[in-house]
Amino acid sequence: MSTQAPHLKTANQETGVAGSRGLSQYLVMPVVLGIALLALYVYVSLQELDSIEERSLNAARLTRAVWEHIQLTAVSTLLTLLIAIPLGILLTRPFTRRIRPYIVTVLTVLQAVPTIAILVLLAVAFLFLGFAAAIVGLVLYAIVPVLLNTMVGLEQVDDAVLEAGRGMGMSRTTVLQKIELPLAIPVMLAGIRTALVINVGTAALVTYINAGGLGDIIVAGLSTNRIVVQIVGAALTAILALLIDYIAGLIEDLLRPRGL
Amino acid sequence: MTSADSHETRQVMIRLEKLTKHYPGQQRNAVDGLDLDINEGEIVVLVGPSGCGKTTTMKMINRIIEPTSGRIILNGEDVTRTDADQLRRRIGYVIQQTGLFPHMTIGENVATVPKLLGWDKSRTDARVDELLNMVNMDPEIFRHRYPKQLSGGQQQRIGVARALGGDPTVLLMDEPFGAIDPITRDRLQNEFLRVQSEVRKTIVFVTHDIDEAIKMGDRIAIFKEGSQLAQYDTPEQILTAPADDFVAEFIGRGASLKRLNLSYVGDIDPRPWPTVSVSTSIAEARETLRNAAESALIVVDEAGRPHSWVSPEELNRAGEGSSLKEIGQTPRAIVEPRATLSDALNELIAARYAVTLVVDDTGKLQGVVDIEQINDSIRSMRASAVTEARASLGGEP
Ligand SMILES: Nc1ncnc2c1ncn2[C@@H]1O[C@H](COP(=O)(O)OP(=O)(O)OP(=O)(O)O)[C@@H](O)[C@H]1O
Ligand SMILES: [Mg+2]
């Protein structure tokens, strides 16, 4: 799924060139996704479905899978933010300068381990399965981009601006709230968006540890060798990923401070 | 540009006592046992070669850099250990890179300190407008703009306005005009001096440009390596009686010429010059010129303003019926009393009769200045500076 993300990014950048995006440009993605959904529906209704396919592709089951998928993505991303952003702030304060390189190295190495390996490890070594285990795996994987972007975003703030703030009598906390964080937001949001896209894609894998999601549909299609089911599962995952990325983009545009 | 004697009577606003800064890992102290008094309402310029500790000294005053030892006394109060945030709200701070907050509008930037001080909205808004007007930036146009929508010079003006936000008594400025082109810099310096004549802050101004120091400073502190004071005195004294070879070398060769920036045309009496009114007849004008030692006449209009120069040749060529209005050359070298002698010299070098005309505020001719008068004034400045330097030596055991 993650191959979809870079493709979408370039599309966004192209539309962004013209300055602030017009309303019509904001409408393009929902319309495209709507058409894709419609096409998928028409395609499936034109097929002669056998009983296995009928069972996999009923509305209740699909809705549940989509809903589980959204929950997995939302909860894991939220937890990621709750951990990574404060950690990122902490790791850019002067008093953590010494330990900073070690922590960043550990996290980067951790990210190089494939998620599926983490999931399997959790399941096999700790007999840890289901929703909670899936969340742990997803969070571990998504922390790094959010953390690194938070740190980069905070560190790229011009020293002169910070000195001016302190020089006028702002406390450290005020400087963080009023200057550093607002100026770091664009970079931080990019990291958060990456985490979201990673999570929505990786959530398709957690079916292997019984955590549900759209992965259920794909795996059902694979194990019964039903192409239509596989296509529906994959297409829904892709559409959901694109939709979430689109919403994240909207939020990014909304929260980006003016004047930058 | 106050006169040399007035600072003696004024109150000390900032006193630095044995102020020392040692950066970890450095061999020498960046600032070493500095004693310095800065009087209320004066601009003291810290100047010296790169790395001599000017910035470090200045930033210790608002404790952006904490001193290793020594004391900082602000208006009689020891602030070396007090709450730094509270202290800084009383001290304006302008830095070279402006440090404007890019995500805040110009209005929000200027309102920073008033907000920190808890002023209400109407008082803050009024203050922002007042300050923007003070630095010649129309509030209606600029209040809602963002810093990146301004030119470098405009950003620097906002930097100054923002520093004045909480009406501080003291202003610290670290090379505020350092990154600006020479023409804009000159304009900003003049503008700043005008603002200062209104607000009368105590200002510590860091630069490494001696010309800027001479122009801006009521007193100049020339630093050697390690913040050792080489000389602390008025620009006049430093130019005319440098304390040692280091200072002399730092001022450079142009010291006499630089001194001309410190005296004004108004300080010297303009010399009279044969002058006739435009209504005078050609014959009368010829008569006046014949009896004069000078080689041309100045023609003034009904209001006494310079109209033209006429030479003997032009008078001879002119027919009996013609008027002085129609002949002669428009004068170009004209200065007002507020112009510096340097300006006057510049004008007269290129002028036809080697003099520059002096006019008052209404444009009325007062007389002329020539190179002899400028020379005399340099000589007398030097003499009085030497006397003053001798007097100060005589006072010590
Ligand atoms: N943060 C720092 N850590 C270590 N040494 C420093 C630090 N800041 C300044 N120094 C050293 O202290 C000395 C004085 O520096 P300072 O910045 O005060 O000089 P300056 O007179 O302002 O020079 P310039 O004209 O180049 O701005 C220099 O030798 C400099 O290398
Ligand atoms: Mg400096």
XYZ file of C-alpha atoms and ligand atoms in Angstrom:
689
model
C 0.000 0.000 0.000
C 2.802 2.359 0.838
C 3.716 2.607 -2.837
C 0.536 4.614 -3.260
C 1.748 7.346 -0.958
C 4.656 8.842 -2.917
C 2.506 8.875 -6.006
C -0.156 10.855 -4.209
C 2.401 13.270 -2.748
C 3.627 14.354 -6.165
C 0.058 14.873 -7.268
C -0.477 17.136 -4.268
C 2.652 19.102 -4.941
C 1.585 19.761 -8.493
C -1.716 21.172 -7.377
C 0.060 23.152 -4.680
C 2.264 24.991 -7.177
C -0.488 27.418 -8.092
C -0.357 28.838 -4.568
C -3.212 28.136 -2.235
C -5.381 25.391 -3.573
C -8.726 26.388 -4.933
C -11.940 24.673 -3.884
C -12.079 22.717 -7.147
C -8.648 21.253 -6.474
C -9.773 20.115 -3.050
C -12.682 18.303 -4.714
C -10.608 16.292 -7.179
C -9.544 13.533 -4.790
C -12.966 12.780 -3.237
C -14.494 12.641 -6.731
C -11.785 10.295 -7.985
C -12.189 8.041 -4.946
C -15.973 8.073 -5.343
C -15.642 7.018 -8.960
C -13.184 4.260 -7.998
C -15.611 2.982 -5.378
C -18.461 3.052 -7.857
C -16.377 1.240 -10.468
C -15.497 -1.417 -7.902
C -19.177 -1.856 -7.033
C -20.213 -2.141 -10.696
C -17.375 -4.605 -11.358
C -18.394 -6.841 -8.471
C -22.116 -6.758 -9.353
C -21.309 -7.845 -12.909
C -19.519 -10.974 -11.615
C -21.202 -14.330 -11.136
C -20.371 -14.834 -7.434
C -20.071 -18.317 -6.006
C -20.982 -19.112 -2.395
C -17.487 -18.498 -0.986
C -17.308 -15.140 -2.698
C -20.839 -14.294 -1.543
C -19.816 -14.978 2.044
C -16.682 -12.826 1.865
C -18.218 -9.906 0.054
C -21.393 -9.175 1.993
C -21.984 -5.635 3.227
C -21.836 -6.408 6.954
C -18.481 -8.139 6.686
C -16.954 -5.438 4.499
C -18.194 -2.659 6.760
C -16.785 -4.391 9.791
C -13.402 -4.851 8.109
C -13.268 -1.191 7.037
C -14.315 -0.039 10.504
C -11.677 -2.237 12.176
C -9.117 -0.918 9.758
C -10.004 2.677 10.598
C -9.847 1.913 14.320
C -6.445 0.269 13.993
C -5.125 3.257 12.052
C -6.644 5.903 14.303
C -5.680 4.349 17.627
C -2.144 3.489 16.548
C -1.563 6.948 15.072
C -2.945 8.691 18.124
C -0.710 6.649 20.425
C 2.220 7.307 18.138
C 1.678 11.051 18.425
C 1.264 10.875 22.191
C 4.610 9.140 22.493
C 6.657 10.620 19.677
C 5.844 14.340 19.954
C 6.667 14.789 23.657
C 9.739 12.600 23.137
C 10.776 14.759 20.187
C 10.369 17.917 22.260
C 12.340 16.385 25.113
C 15.125 15.272 22.830
C 15.618 18.781 21.438
C 15.989 20.432 24.861
C 19.544 21.334 25.837
C 19.668 18.952 28.810
C 19.212 15.855 26.617
C 21.972 16.754 24.186
C 24.233 13.954 25.485
C 21.829 11.041 25.069
C 20.189 12.300 21.863
C 22.384 10.446 19.313
C 21.979 7.090 21.082
C 18.207 7.246 21.204
C 17.942 8.273 17.588
C 20.230 5.402 16.540
C 18.238 2.827 18.497
C 14.967 4.020 16.992
C 16.327 4.068 13.469
C 17.594 0.506 13.840
C 14.227 -0.509 15.241
C 12.521 0.921 12.196
C 14.685 -1.180 9.884
C 13.066 -4.334 11.329
C 10.055 -5.217 9.146
C 6.712 -4.786 10.875
C 5.656 -8.279 10.065
C 8.691 -9.539 11.991
C 7.666 -7.499 14.996
C 4.117 -8.803 14.769
C 5.263 -12.397 14.493
C 7.708 -11.895 17.344
C 4.953 -10.527 19.536
C 2.710 -13.429 18.666
C 5.243 -16.234 18.945
C 7.453 -15.064 21.787
C 4.824 -13.454 23.978
C 1.664 -15.150 22.704
C 0.441 -11.633 22.276
C -2.323 -11.509 19.679
C -5.298 -9.417 18.632
C -6.034 -5.705 18.564
C -3.686 -4.618 21.368
C -0.752 -6.531 19.903
C -1.440 -5.010 16.517
C -1.445 -1.530 18.014
C 1.912 -2.160 19.692
C 3.422 -3.283 16.397
C 1.984 -0.366 14.442
C 3.048 2.218 17.012
C 6.603 0.889 17.234
C 6.891 1.233 13.521
C 5.336 4.682 13.124
C 7.121 6.397 16.014
C 10.319 7.034 14.104
C 9.019 9.293 11.318
C 6.989 11.377 13.767
C 9.850 11.614 16.242
C 12.465 12.490 13.644
C 10.248 15.075 11.977
C 9.401 16.627 15.330
C 13.100 16.911 16.107
C 14.038 18.218 12.675
C 11.131 20.649 12.741
C 12.160 22.035 16.112
C 15.849 22.155 15.260
C 15.408 24.020 11.994
C 13.846 26.997 13.764
C 16.184 29.952 13.274
C 18.368 30.547 16.349
C 18.009 34.311 15.908
C 14.236 33.973 16.273
C 14.615 31.979 19.486
C 17.170 34.426 20.842
C 14.860 37.327 20.049
C 12.074 35.563 21.959
C 14.226 34.904 24.995
C 15.751 38.365 24.719
C 12.334 39.960 25.021
C 11.601 38.068 28.193
C 9.655 35.009 27.053
C 10.154 32.001 29.315
C 11.416 28.731 27.839
C 7.892 27.309 27.890
C 6.450 30.356 26.138
C 9.151 30.186 23.484
C 8.288 26.499 22.951
C 4.540 27.135 22.731
C 4.459 30.404 20.853
C 7.489 30.108 18.603
C 9.140 26.710 18.308
C 6.071 24.492 17.929
C 4.183 26.767 15.494
C 7.301 27.066 13.354
C 7.935 23.314 13.522
C 4.365 22.389 12.614
C 4.765 22.043 8.840
C 7.631 19.560 9.229
C 5.899 17.753 12.103
C 2.688 17.421 10.101
C 4.594 15.865 7.221
C 5.894 13.231 9.674
C 2.429 12.617 11.075
C 1.037 12.175 7.591
C 3.768 9.660 6.811
C 2.902 7.773 10.006
C -0.763 7.697 9.049
C -0.005 6.328 5.606
C 2.343 3.716 7.059
C -0.257 2.677 9.629
C -3.142 2.413 7.197
C -0.970 0.235 4.955
C 0.556 -1.883 7.684
C -2.846 -2.444 9.299
C -3.578 -4.717 6.333
C -0.990 -7.135 7.764
C -2.358 -7.479 11.269
C -4.880 -10.022 10.106
C -2.040 -12.519 10.648
C -2.294 -11.981 14.399
C -6.074 -12.011 14.438
C -6.488 -8.273 14.706
C -8.976 -7.853 11.869
C -9.025 -5.072 9.326
C -9.176 -5.190 5.557
C -6.329 -7.701 5.601
C -9.023 -10.275 6.547
C -10.690 -9.856 3.170
C -7.447 -10.071 1.209
C -6.280 -13.154 3.104
C -9.688 -14.781 2.705
C -9.393 -14.211 -1.044
C -5.856 -15.601 -1.128
C -6.564 -18.719 0.922
C -9.652 -19.606 -1.125
C -8.032 -18.542 -4.370
C -10.812 -16.074 -5.250
C -9.448 -13.208 -7.392
C -12.560 -11.020 -6.976
C -12.279 -11.132 -3.200
C -8.579 -10.278 -3.344
C -9.296 -7.354 -5.665
C -12.041 -5.975 -3.425
C -9.850 -6.231 -0.305
C -6.858 -4.618 -1.991
C -8.892 -1.896 -3.681
C -10.708 -0.964 -0.480
C -7.375 -0.738 1.368
C -5.977 1.498 -1.346
C -9.052 3.735 -1.394
C -9.007 4.021 2.392
C -5.290 4.875 2.353
C -5.824 7.556 -0.261
C -8.800 8.963 1.616
C -6.903 9.164 4.900
C -3.915 10.738 3.204
C -6.251 13.252 1.583
C -7.790 14.158 4.928
C -4.318 14.463 6.463
C -3.409 16.809 3.625
C -6.439 18.958 4.385
C -5.453 19.151 8.035
C -1.906 20.000 7.034
C -3.126 22.922 4.913
C -5.400 24.054 7.707
C -2.805 24.006 10.478
C 0.147 25.398 8.536
C 0.899 28.836 10.033
C 0.411 31.737 7.690
C 3.417 33.876 6.903
C 5.821 30.994 6.301
C 25.573 63.894 19.615
C 25.400 65.609 22.961
C 28.217 67.913 23.918
C 31.137 66.444 25.783
C 30.411 68.013 29.144
C 26.794 66.975 29.659
C 27.431 63.295 30.449
C 29.277 64.153 33.644
C 26.143 65.407 35.323
C 23.820 62.608 34.234
C 22.833 59.596 36.225
C 24.469 56.229 35.607
C 21.892 53.844 34.094
C 24.038 50.766 33.520
C 27.118 49.982 35.571
C 29.242 46.955 34.774
C 31.572 45.937 37.597
C 34.473 43.554 37.016
C 32.271 41.787 34.497
C 33.866 38.566 33.279
C 32.817 35.819 30.907
C 34.656 32.596 30.447
C 33.274 30.218 27.836
C 33.821 26.560 28.685
C 36.712 25.141 26.698
C 38.179 28.554 25.821
C 41.642 29.423 27.092
C 41.138 33.151 27.623
C 38.232 35.009 29.084
C 36.058 36.465 26.329
C 35.383 39.433 28.606
C 37.824 40.018 31.412
C 37.077 42.213 34.421
C 35.281 44.945 32.493
C 34.218 48.111 34.322
C 31.929 50.386 32.353
C 29.423 53.109 33.226
C 26.678 54.065 30.815
C 24.688 57.196 31.535
C 20.969 57.635 31.244
C 19.823 58.738 27.800
C 23.106 58.322 25.972
C 24.109 56.067 23.101
C 27.247 54.165 23.963
C 28.792 52.341 21.057
C 30.939 49.279 21.696
C 33.386 48.964 18.852
C 36.486 46.921 18.220
C 37.990 44.177 16.084
C 36.124 40.907 15.523
C 36.155 38.559 18.494
C 37.076 41.233 21.040
C 33.962 40.479 23.090
C 31.515 43.240 22.123
C 28.560 40.913 21.632
C 29.397 38.941 24.758
C 29.528 42.160 26.794
C 26.209 43.375 25.421
C 24.426 40.077 25.926
C 25.530 39.900 29.521
C 23.579 43.082 30.198
C 20.257 41.282 29.582
C 21.809 37.985 30.627
C 21.205 36.175 27.360
C 24.744 35.203 28.273
C 25.201 34.699 32.020
C 28.355 36.336 33.374
C 30.954 34.112 34.991
C 31.631 36.774 37.601
C 31.156 40.455 38.242
C 28.041 42.539 38.663
C 25.493 44.269 36.463
C 23.781 47.258 38.033
C 20.751 48.642 36.278
C 19.501 51.995 37.505
C 21.051 51.395 40.921
C 19.676 47.869 41.282
C 21.903 44.798 41.178
C 20.326 42.581 38.499
C 23.096 39.980 38.249
C 20.974 37.332 39.957
C 17.389 38.552 39.568
C 14.750 36.859 37.411
C 16.147 37.058 33.869
C 12.763 37.012 32.096
C 11.477 39.945 34.135
C 14.738 41.812 33.544
C 14.546 41.320 29.790
C 11.070 42.805 29.546
C 12.608 46.051 30.775
C 15.404 45.967 28.214
C 14.792 46.341 24.478
C 16.779 43.976 22.293
C 17.600 44.362 18.599
C 19.761 41.845 16.748
C 21.376 41.929 13.335
C 19.332 39.081 11.863
C 16.190 40.890 13.110
C 14.816 37.654 14.593
C 11.268 38.652 13.687
C 8.773 35.851 14.310
C 7.951 34.686 10.773
C 4.560 33.194 11.696
C 3.306 36.361 13.352
C 2.126 39.541 11.693
C 4.068 42.773 12.078
C 1.450 43.928 14.578
C 1.786 40.727 16.636
C 5.563 40.989 16.532
C 5.549 44.540 17.859
C 2.976 43.572 20.508
C 5.208 40.833 21.936
C 6.478 42.607 25.044
C 3.232 44.499 25.804
C 1.487 41.099 25.805
C 4.137 39.611 28.093
C 3.634 42.572 30.396
C -0.096 41.857 30.437
C -1.268 45.108 28.855
C -4.915 45.117 27.753
C -5.802 44.989 24.083
C -6.614 48.646 23.514
C -3.415 49.836 25.166
C -1.384 47.272 23.197
C -3.022 48.214 19.889
C -2.423 51.897 20.499
C 1.204 51.200 21.350
C 1.697 49.141 18.170
C 0.318 51.950 16.005
C 2.422 54.531 17.806
C 5.597 52.508 17.312
C 4.903 51.719 13.657
C 4.358 55.414 13.004
C 7.538 56.199 14.883
C 9.606 54.034 12.542
C 7.820 55.427 9.469
C 5.760 52.344 8.685
C 2.098 53.103 8.084
C 0.138 50.843 10.478
C -2.784 50.584 8.053
C -0.487 49.089 5.421
C 1.885 47.001 7.494
C 0.053 45.879 10.634
C -1.319 42.707 9.066
C 1.650 41.827 6.899
C 4.102 39.049 7.656
C 7.848 39.649 8.048
C 8.765 37.937 4.800
C 6.595 40.458 2.941
C 8.950 43.278 4.005
C 12.325 44.417 2.669
C 15.435 44.013 4.802
C 15.387 47.662 5.821
C 11.711 47.507 6.749
C 12.295 44.346 8.798
C 15.062 46.098 10.697
C 12.713 49.019 11.431
C 10.189 46.551 12.823
C 12.986 45.028 14.886
C 13.547 48.440 16.464
C 9.824 49.067 16.949
C 9.400 45.662 18.595
C 12.307 46.321 20.945
C 10.654 49.569 22.049
C 7.346 47.751 22.634
C 7.293 47.743 26.424
C 8.786 51.256 26.599
C 12.043 49.951 28.096
C 14.546 52.352 29.593
C 17.460 50.518 28.048
C 17.940 49.342 24.479
C 20.586 46.835 23.398
C 21.439 46.739 19.706
C 23.896 44.263 18.166
C 24.966 45.436 14.713
C 21.366 46.342 13.881
C 22.227 47.849 10.518
C 25.096 45.484 9.717
C 23.410 43.460 6.988
C 21.902 46.380 5.097
C 23.121 48.168 1.966
C 25.037 51.428 2.607
C 22.341 53.806 1.366
C 19.537 52.201 3.354
C 21.852 51.933 6.349
C 22.525 55.662 6.239
C 18.801 56.354 6.100
C 18.051 53.977 8.977
C 20.820 55.510 11.078
C 19.419 59.005 10.562
C 15.933 57.775 11.267
C 17.090 56.017 14.381
C 18.824 59.142 15.646
C 15.578 61.036 15.108
C 13.632 58.368 17.053
C 16.231 58.509 19.813
C 15.893 62.290 20.050
C 12.211 61.627 20.835
C 12.492 58.624 23.147
C 15.833 59.328 24.880
C 16.635 55.733 25.772
C 19.881 54.533 27.233
C 21.373 52.595 24.355
C 24.205 50.114 24.059
C 25.044 49.774 20.392
C 27.506 47.203 19.048
C 29.237 47.637 15.719
C 32.611 46.932 14.202
C 32.311 49.897 11.853
C 34.138 52.923 13.304
C 32.262 55.320 11.011
C 28.957 54.055 12.342
C 30.313 54.383 15.873
C 31.284 58.013 15.262
C 27.938 58.791 13.752
C 25.736 57.074 16.333
C 27.679 57.366 19.560
C 27.460 59.954 22.297
C 30.373 58.004 23.671
C 32.413 55.245 22.110
C 34.061 52.363 23.936
C 36.898 51.013 21.829
C 37.731 47.438 22.833
C 40.898 45.472 22.399
C 41.054 41.684 22.567
C 39.353 40.297 25.702
C 37.109 43.343 26.131
C 39.998 45.460 27.392
C 38.934 49.090 27.109
C 41.390 50.926 24.909
C 39.507 54.221 25.152
C 36.074 55.305 26.338
C 35.233 58.825 25.307
C 33.233 61.076 23.007
C 33.753 60.665 19.266
C 35.366 64.115 19.135
C 37.934 63.183 21.757
C 38.662 59.798 20.257
C 39.235 61.284 16.816
C 41.324 64.189 17.968
C 43.202 62.619 20.872
C 43.416 58.840 20.427
C 44.634 57.263 23.668
C 47.212 55.000 22.075
C 48.494 53.503 18.845
C 45.816 50.815 18.889
C 43.048 53.411 18.871
C 44.828 55.559 16.282
C 45.215 52.568 14.017
C 41.645 51.466 14.581
C 40.299 54.877 13.616
C 42.427 54.703 10.504
C 43.928 57.409 8.344
C 40.823 59.386 7.692
C 40.518 60.712 11.236
C 40.562 64.388 10.221
C 37.975 63.818 7.553
C 35.831 61.795 9.960
C 35.950 64.666 12.400
C 34.162 66.752 9.813
C 31.152 64.543 10.368
C 30.941 65.779 13.932
C 30.767 69.520 13.285
C 27.926 71.289 11.631
C 27.792 74.177 9.248
C 25.738 75.976 11.886
C 28.744 75.846 14.244
C 30.808 78.188 12.089
C 30.057 81.744 10.983
C 29.473 81.904 7.258
C 31.613 84.436 5.437
C 29.875 87.294 3.595
C 30.071 87.421 -0.217
C 29.178 90.259 -2.591
C 25.507 89.834 -3.299
C 22.960 91.692 -5.398
C 19.215 91.335 -5.806
C 17.676 90.187 -9.116
C 16.058 93.604 -9.482
C 19.469 95.335 -9.590
C 20.401 96.804 -12.980
C 23.270 95.326 -14.969
C 25.256 98.546 -14.626
C 24.922 98.601 -10.859
C 25.957 94.951 -10.680
C 29.074 95.680 -12.730
C 29.904 98.500 -10.320
C 29.510 96.235 -7.259
C 31.728 93.549 -8.757
C 34.406 96.076 -9.736
C 34.713 97.192 -6.094
C 34.796 93.626 -4.702
C 37.783 91.353 -4.166
C 35.792 88.300 -5.277
C 35.554 87.162 -8.873
C 31.776 86.713 -9.153
C 28.473 87.923 -7.675
C 25.689 86.008 -6.014
C 22.257 87.069 -7.207
C 19.397 86.534 -4.743
C 15.676 86.675 -5.429
C 13.108 88.897 -3.695
C 12.995 86.537 -0.694
C 16.762 86.547 -0.338
C 17.150 83.010 -1.704
C 20.151 82.254 -3.984
C 19.125 82.687 -7.612
C 22.368 82.530 -9.604
C 26.080 83.153 -9.871
C 27.143 85.840 -12.368
C 30.699 86.221 -13.649
C 32.314 89.454 -14.989
C 32.218 87.978 -18.530
C 28.497 87.370 -18.292
C 27.937 90.904 -17.034
C 29.987 92.367 -19.864
C 28.241 90.304 -22.513
C 24.792 91.273 -21.252
C 23.073 94.114 -23.133
C 21.946 97.235 -21.239
C 18.269 96.241 -21.512
C 18.601 92.730 -20.105
C 17.943 91.741 -16.468
C 20.034 89.773 -13.955
C 17.221 87.220 -13.964
C 18.201 85.997 -17.412
C 21.965 85.612 -17.105
C 24.257 83.636 -14.831
C 24.410 80.034 -13.650
C 22.179 78.274 -11.115
C 24.132 77.601 -7.896
C 24.446 73.953 -6.984
C 26.556 73.901 -3.842
C 24.034 74.869 -1.152
C 23.890 73.552 2.433
C 21.722 74.122 5.478
C 23.087 74.797 8.980
C 22.286 71.195 9.983
C 24.574 69.784 7.312
C 27.925 68.495 8.544
C 31.171 70.131 7.545
C 31.847 66.960 5.633
C 28.763 67.655 3.491
C 29.899 71.255 3.013
C 33.366 70.132 1.961
C 31.901 67.661 -0.491
C 29.828 70.408 -2.079
C 32.500 73.034 -2.303
C 35.117 70.794 -3.876
C 32.991 70.478 -6.974
C 31.696 74.072 -6.888
C 32.741 76.710 -9.378
C 34.028 79.380 -6.999
C 35.313 76.918 -4.339
C 32.662 77.975 -1.844
C 29.368 76.511 -0.783
C 26.355 78.706 -0.097
C 24.770 78.526 3.341
C 21.024 79.039 3.579
C 18.684 79.003 6.575
C 15.510 76.928 6.931
C 13.526 79.257 4.684
C 16.210 79.059 1.991
C 17.513 82.599 2.646
C 21.205 83.124 1.923
C 23.338 83.442 5.070
C 26.765 83.604 3.477
C 29.332 81.149 2.190
C 31.774 78.593 3.586
C 35.159 78.017 1.999
C 37.961 75.541 2.565
C 39.892 77.922 4.824
C 37.038 78.070 7.315
C 36.748 74.276 7.357
C 40.477 73.997 7.897
C 40.340 76.496 10.762
C 37.581 74.566 12.441
C 39.573 71.291 12.240
C 42.547 73.070 13.769
C 40.569 74.492 16.673
C 38.910 71.134 17.353
C 42.317 69.525 17.589
C 43.601 72.222 19.896
C 40.690 71.950 22.298
C 40.899 68.155 22.294
C 44.567 68.289 23.216
C 43.826 70.749 26.011
C 41.084 68.462 27.316
C 43.326 65.394 27.129
C 46.078 67.276 29.006
C 43.613 68.389 31.639
C 42.480 64.818 32.284
C 46.099 63.650 32.565
C 46.879 66.426 35.021
C 44.088 65.265 37.332
C 45.782 61.916 38.017
C 48.568 61.487 40.588
N 29.144 30.521 22.665
C 30.485 30.656 22.670
N 31.253 29.609 23.067
C 32.608 29.721 23.093
N 33.275 30.831 22.747
C 32.572 31.906 22.348
C 31.143 31.868 22.288
N 30.699 33.073 21.857
C 31.819 33.828 21.665
N 32.930 33.127 21.952
C 34.325 33.647 21.892
O 34.402 34.773 22.704
C 35.139 35.803 22.076
C 34.305 37.067 21.983
O 33.187 36.834 21.124
P 32.116 37.935 20.764
O 31.060 37.277 19.962
O 31.704 38.630 21.997
O 32.968 38.930 19.851
P 32.523 40.219 19.051
O 33.382 41.319 19.551
O 31.074 40.409 19.124
O 32.986 39.870 17.577
P 32.286 40.184 16.166
O 32.649 41.570 15.800
O 32.919 39.189 15.258
O 30.809 39.975 16.327
C 35.572 35.254 20.734
O 36.906 34.820 20.849
C 34.661 34.109 20.487
O 35.316 33.099 19.767
Mg 29.422 40.317 17.657
